[in-house]
Short mmCIF file of C-alpha atoms in Angstrom, two decimals:
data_model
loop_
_atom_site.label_atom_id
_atom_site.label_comp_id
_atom_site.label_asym_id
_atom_site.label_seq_id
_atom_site.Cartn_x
_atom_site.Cartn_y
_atom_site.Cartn_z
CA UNK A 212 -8.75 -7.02 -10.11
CA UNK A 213 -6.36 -6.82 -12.78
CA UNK A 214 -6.43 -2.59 -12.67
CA UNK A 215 -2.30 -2.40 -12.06
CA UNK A 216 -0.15 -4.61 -13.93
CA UNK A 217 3.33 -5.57 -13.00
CA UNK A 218 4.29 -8.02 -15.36
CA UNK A 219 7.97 -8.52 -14.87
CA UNK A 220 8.37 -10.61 -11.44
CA UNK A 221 12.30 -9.84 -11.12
CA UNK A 222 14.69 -7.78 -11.86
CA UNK A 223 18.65 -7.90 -11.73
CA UNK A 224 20.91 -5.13 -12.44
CA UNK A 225 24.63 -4.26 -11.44
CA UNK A 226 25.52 -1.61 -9.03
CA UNK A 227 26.09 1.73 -10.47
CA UNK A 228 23.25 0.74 -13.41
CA UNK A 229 20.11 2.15 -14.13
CA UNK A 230 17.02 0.06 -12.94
CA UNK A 231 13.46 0.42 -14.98
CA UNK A 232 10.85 -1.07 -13.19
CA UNK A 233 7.58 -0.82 -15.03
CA UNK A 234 3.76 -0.73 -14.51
CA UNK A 235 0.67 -0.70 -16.95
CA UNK A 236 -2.91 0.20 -15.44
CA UNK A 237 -6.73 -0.08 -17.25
CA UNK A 238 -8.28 2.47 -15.42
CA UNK A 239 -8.32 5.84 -16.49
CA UNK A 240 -9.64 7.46 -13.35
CA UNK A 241 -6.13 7.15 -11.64
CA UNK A 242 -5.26 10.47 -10.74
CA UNK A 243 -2.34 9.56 -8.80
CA UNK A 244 0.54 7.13 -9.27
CA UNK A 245 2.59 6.21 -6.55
CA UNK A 246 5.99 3.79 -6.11
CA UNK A 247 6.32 1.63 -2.32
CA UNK A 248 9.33 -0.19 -1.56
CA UNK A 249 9.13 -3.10 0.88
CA UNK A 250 12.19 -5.45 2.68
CA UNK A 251 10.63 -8.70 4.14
CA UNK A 252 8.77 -8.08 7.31
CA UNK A 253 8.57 -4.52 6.86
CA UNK A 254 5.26 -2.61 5.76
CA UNK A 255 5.95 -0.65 1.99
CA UNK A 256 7.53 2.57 1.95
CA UNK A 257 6.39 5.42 0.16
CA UNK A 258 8.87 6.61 -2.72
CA UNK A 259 7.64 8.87 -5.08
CA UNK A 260 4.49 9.62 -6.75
CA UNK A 261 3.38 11.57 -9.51
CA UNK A 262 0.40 13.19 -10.56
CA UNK A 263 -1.68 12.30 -13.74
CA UNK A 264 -1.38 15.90 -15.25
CA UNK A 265 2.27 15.22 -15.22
CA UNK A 266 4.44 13.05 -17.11
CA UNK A 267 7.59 12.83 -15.02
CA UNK A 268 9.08 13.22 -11.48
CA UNK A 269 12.31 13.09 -9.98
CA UNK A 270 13.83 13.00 -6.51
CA UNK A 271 17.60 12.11 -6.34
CA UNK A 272 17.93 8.70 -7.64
CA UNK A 273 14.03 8.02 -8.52
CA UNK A 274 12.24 9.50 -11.15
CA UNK A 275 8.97 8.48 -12.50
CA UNK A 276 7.90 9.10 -16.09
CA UNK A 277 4.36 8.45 -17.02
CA UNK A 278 2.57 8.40 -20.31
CA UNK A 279 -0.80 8.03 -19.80
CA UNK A 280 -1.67 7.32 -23.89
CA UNK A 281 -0.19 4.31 -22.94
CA UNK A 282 -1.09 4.03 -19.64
CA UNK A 283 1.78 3.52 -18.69
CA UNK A 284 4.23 3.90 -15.72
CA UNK A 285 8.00 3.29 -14.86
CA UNK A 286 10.37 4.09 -12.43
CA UNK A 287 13.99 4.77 -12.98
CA UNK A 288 16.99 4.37 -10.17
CA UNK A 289 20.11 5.79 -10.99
CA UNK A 290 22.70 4.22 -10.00
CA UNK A 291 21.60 1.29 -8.25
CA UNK A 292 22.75 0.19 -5.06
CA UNK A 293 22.36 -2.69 -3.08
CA UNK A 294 20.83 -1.35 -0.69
CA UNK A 295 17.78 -0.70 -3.27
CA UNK A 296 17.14 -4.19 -3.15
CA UNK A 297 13.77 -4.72 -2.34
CA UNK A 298 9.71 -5.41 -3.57
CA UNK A 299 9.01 -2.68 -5.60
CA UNK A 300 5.03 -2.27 -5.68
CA UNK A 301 3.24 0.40 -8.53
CA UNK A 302 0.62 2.18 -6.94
CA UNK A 303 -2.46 4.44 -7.97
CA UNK A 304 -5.47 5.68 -6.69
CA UNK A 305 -8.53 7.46 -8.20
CA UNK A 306 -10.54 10.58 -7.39
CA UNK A 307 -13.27 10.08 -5.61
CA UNK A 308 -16.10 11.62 -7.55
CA UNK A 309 -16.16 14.06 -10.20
CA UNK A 310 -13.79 17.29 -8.96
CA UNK A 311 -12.81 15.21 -6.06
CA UNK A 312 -9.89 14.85 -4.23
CA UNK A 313 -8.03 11.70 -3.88
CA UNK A 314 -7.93 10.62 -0.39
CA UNK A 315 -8.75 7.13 -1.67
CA UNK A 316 -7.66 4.02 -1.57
CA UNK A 317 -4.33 2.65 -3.49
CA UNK A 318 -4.90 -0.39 -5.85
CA UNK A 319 -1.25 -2.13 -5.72
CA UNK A 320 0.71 -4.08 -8.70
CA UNK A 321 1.87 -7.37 -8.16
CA UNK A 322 5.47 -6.13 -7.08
CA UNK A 323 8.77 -6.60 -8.75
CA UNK A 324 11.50 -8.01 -6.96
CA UNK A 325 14.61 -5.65 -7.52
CA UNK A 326 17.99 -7.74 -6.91
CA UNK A 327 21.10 -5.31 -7.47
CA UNK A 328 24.32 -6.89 -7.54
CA UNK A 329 27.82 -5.60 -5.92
CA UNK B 78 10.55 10.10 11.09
CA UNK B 79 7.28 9.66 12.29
CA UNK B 80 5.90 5.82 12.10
CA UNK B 81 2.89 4.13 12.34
CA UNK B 82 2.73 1.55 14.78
CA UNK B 83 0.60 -1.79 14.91
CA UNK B 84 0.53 -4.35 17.65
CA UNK B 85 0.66 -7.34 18.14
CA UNK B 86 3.92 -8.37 15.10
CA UNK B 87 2.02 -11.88 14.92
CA UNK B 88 -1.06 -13.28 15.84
CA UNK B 89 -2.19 -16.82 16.46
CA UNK B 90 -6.29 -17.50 16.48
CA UNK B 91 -8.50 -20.22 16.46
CA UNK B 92 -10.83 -20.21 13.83
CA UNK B 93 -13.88 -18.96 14.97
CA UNK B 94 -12.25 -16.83 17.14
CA UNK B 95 -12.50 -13.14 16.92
CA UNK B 96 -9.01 -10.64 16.52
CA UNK B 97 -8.58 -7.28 17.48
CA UNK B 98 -5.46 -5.71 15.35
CA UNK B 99 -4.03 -2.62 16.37
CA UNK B 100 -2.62 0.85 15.46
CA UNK B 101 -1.30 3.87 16.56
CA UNK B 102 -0.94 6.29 13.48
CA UNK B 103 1.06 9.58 12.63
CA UNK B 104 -0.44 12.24 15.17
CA UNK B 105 -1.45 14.85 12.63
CA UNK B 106 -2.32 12.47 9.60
CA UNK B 107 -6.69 12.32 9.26
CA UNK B 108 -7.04 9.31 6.98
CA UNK B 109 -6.64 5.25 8.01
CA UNK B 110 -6.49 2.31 6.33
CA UNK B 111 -6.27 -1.11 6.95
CA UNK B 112 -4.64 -3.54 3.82
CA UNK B 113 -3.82 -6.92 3.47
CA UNK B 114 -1.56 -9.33 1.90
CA UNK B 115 -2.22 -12.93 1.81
CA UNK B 116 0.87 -14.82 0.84
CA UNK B 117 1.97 -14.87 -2.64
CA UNK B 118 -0.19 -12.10 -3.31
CA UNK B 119 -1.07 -8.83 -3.78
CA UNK B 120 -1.31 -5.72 -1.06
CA UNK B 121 -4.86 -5.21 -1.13
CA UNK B 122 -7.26 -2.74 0.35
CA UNK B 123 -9.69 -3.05 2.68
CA UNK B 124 -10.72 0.15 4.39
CA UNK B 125 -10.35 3.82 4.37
CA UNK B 126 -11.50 5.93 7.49
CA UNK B 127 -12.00 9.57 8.06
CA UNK B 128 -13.75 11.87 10.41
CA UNK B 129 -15.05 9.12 12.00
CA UNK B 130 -16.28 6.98 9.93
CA UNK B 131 -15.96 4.54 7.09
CA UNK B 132 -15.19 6.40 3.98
CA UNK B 133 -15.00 3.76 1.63
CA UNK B 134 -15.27 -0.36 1.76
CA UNK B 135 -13.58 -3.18 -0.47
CA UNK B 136 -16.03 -6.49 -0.75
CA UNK B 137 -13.72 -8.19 1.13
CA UNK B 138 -14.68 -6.00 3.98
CA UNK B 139 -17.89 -7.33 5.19
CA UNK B 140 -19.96 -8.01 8.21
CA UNK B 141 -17.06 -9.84 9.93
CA UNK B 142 -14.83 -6.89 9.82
CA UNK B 143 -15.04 -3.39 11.56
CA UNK B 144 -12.83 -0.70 12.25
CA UNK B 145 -12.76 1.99 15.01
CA UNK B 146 -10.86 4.56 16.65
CA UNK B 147 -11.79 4.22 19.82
CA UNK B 148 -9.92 7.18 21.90
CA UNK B 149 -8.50 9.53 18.90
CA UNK B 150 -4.79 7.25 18.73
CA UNK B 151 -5.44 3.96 18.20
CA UNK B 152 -6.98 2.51 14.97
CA UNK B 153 -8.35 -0.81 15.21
CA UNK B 154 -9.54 -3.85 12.95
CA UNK B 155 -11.86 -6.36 14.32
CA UNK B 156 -12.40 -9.69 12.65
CA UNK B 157 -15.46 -11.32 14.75
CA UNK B 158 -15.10 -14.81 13.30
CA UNK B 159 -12.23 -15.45 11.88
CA UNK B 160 -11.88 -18.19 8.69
CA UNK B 161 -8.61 -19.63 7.65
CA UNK B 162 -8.57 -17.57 4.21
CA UNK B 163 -8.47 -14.72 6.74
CA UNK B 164 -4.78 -15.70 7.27
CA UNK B 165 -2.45 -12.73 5.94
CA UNK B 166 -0.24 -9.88 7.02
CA UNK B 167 -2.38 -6.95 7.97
CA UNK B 168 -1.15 -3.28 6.94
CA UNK B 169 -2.66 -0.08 8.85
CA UNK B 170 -1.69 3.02 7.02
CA UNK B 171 -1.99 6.64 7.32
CA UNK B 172 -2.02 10.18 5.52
CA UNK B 173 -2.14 13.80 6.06
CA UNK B 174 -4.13 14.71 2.43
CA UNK B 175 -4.08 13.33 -0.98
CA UNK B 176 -2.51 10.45 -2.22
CA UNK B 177 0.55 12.36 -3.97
CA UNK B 178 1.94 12.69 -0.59
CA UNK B 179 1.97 9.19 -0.19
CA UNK B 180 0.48 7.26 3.06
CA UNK B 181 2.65 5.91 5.52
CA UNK B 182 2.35 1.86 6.34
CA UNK B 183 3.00 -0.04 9.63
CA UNK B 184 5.25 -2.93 9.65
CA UNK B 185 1.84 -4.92 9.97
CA UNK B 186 0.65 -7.79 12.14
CA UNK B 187 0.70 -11.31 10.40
CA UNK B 188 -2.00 -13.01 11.14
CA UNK B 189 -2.21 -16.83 11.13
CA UNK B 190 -5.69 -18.73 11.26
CA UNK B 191 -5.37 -22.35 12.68
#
């Protein structure tokens, strides 16, 4: 199930610099887009999400720009801290029938490993 | 901030053996799910729950797995016979509406199939 795509494994950046982590997805149904963080033995934790009839989102140091001709996703910190570093997972979910609402299930990326540096 | 809880943090089984894995979940939230993520790979569904019942099913979810909610707080994943490929961390999550809010995840219980 190849549906969300993370295809950069790891990421450094500096403190203070932007971070662009990005996600590509195949199925046009997603309605919803969502960003997780997750530290090592911790569940993921919800960031930010953004809806398909939208094409960006922000909330303090996270914003989320998507362009679905593309189908693509990315999700901008500014400025990094350590403290951001973390698995960064790409989320999105579909509606569940035609005029439905999307209490669905999430189909995860692959997760990029954010490393920001002091 | 309101968490979702899952007991036990680790769990050792036989194979063959059934596991119960459990969760508490956010008090007002109406939706469950249980994920997984074997080692390595990625977080992936299994089951979503409301009102009750089993709203929707991945293929991985099948006759050795079943959920309940057995007193209106705890959430709960049964594996009846469990397989070493069962081995992963196990995610219970919960949500109050749509996705664009987000669900909130439990720390999860790794599971480890001997």
């Amino acid at each position: 199930d190849q549906q969300v795509k993370q295809n950069s494994p790891s990421l450094s950046v500096q403190e203070g610099r932007i971070s662009i982590l990005n996600c590509d997805y195949t199925n046009s149904m997603f309605d919803y887009f969502l960003w997780y963080k997750k530290y090592p033995a911790e569940g993921p934790t919800f960031l930010i999400s953004i809806s398909s009839i939208k094409d960006k989102n922000e909330d303090g140091r996270f914003t989320v720009f998507l362009n679905k001709s593309a189908k693509h996703l990315s999700l901008h910190i500014v400025p990094s801290q350590p403290g951001d570093s973390a698995v960064y997972f790409c989320a999105a979910s579909a509606a569940l029938g035609a005029g439905g609402t999307s209490y669905g299930k999430l189909t995860f990326g692959q997760g990029t490993i954010l490393t920001v540096h002091p | 901030e309101p968490e979702v809880t899952q007991t036990p943090s680790h769990q050792v089984t036989q194979m063959g053996q059934e596991v119960i894995l459990r969760c508490v979940p956010i008090s007002n939230h109406l939706y469950f799910y249980w994920y997984r993520q074997i080692l390595g790979q990625k977080v992936e569904f299994l089951v979503s729950f409301y009102n009750n019942e089993i709203s929707e099913k991945s293929e991985i979810f099948d006759d050795q797995f079943s959920v309940e909610r057995p007193d209106g707080s705890n959430f709960t994943l049964k594996i009846r016979s469990t397989k070493l490929e069962d081995s992963a961390m196990y995610f219970c999550a919960s949500g109050s509406g749509t996705a664009i809010y987000g669900y909130t995840f439990g720390s999860g219980t790794r599971l480890t199939v001997v």
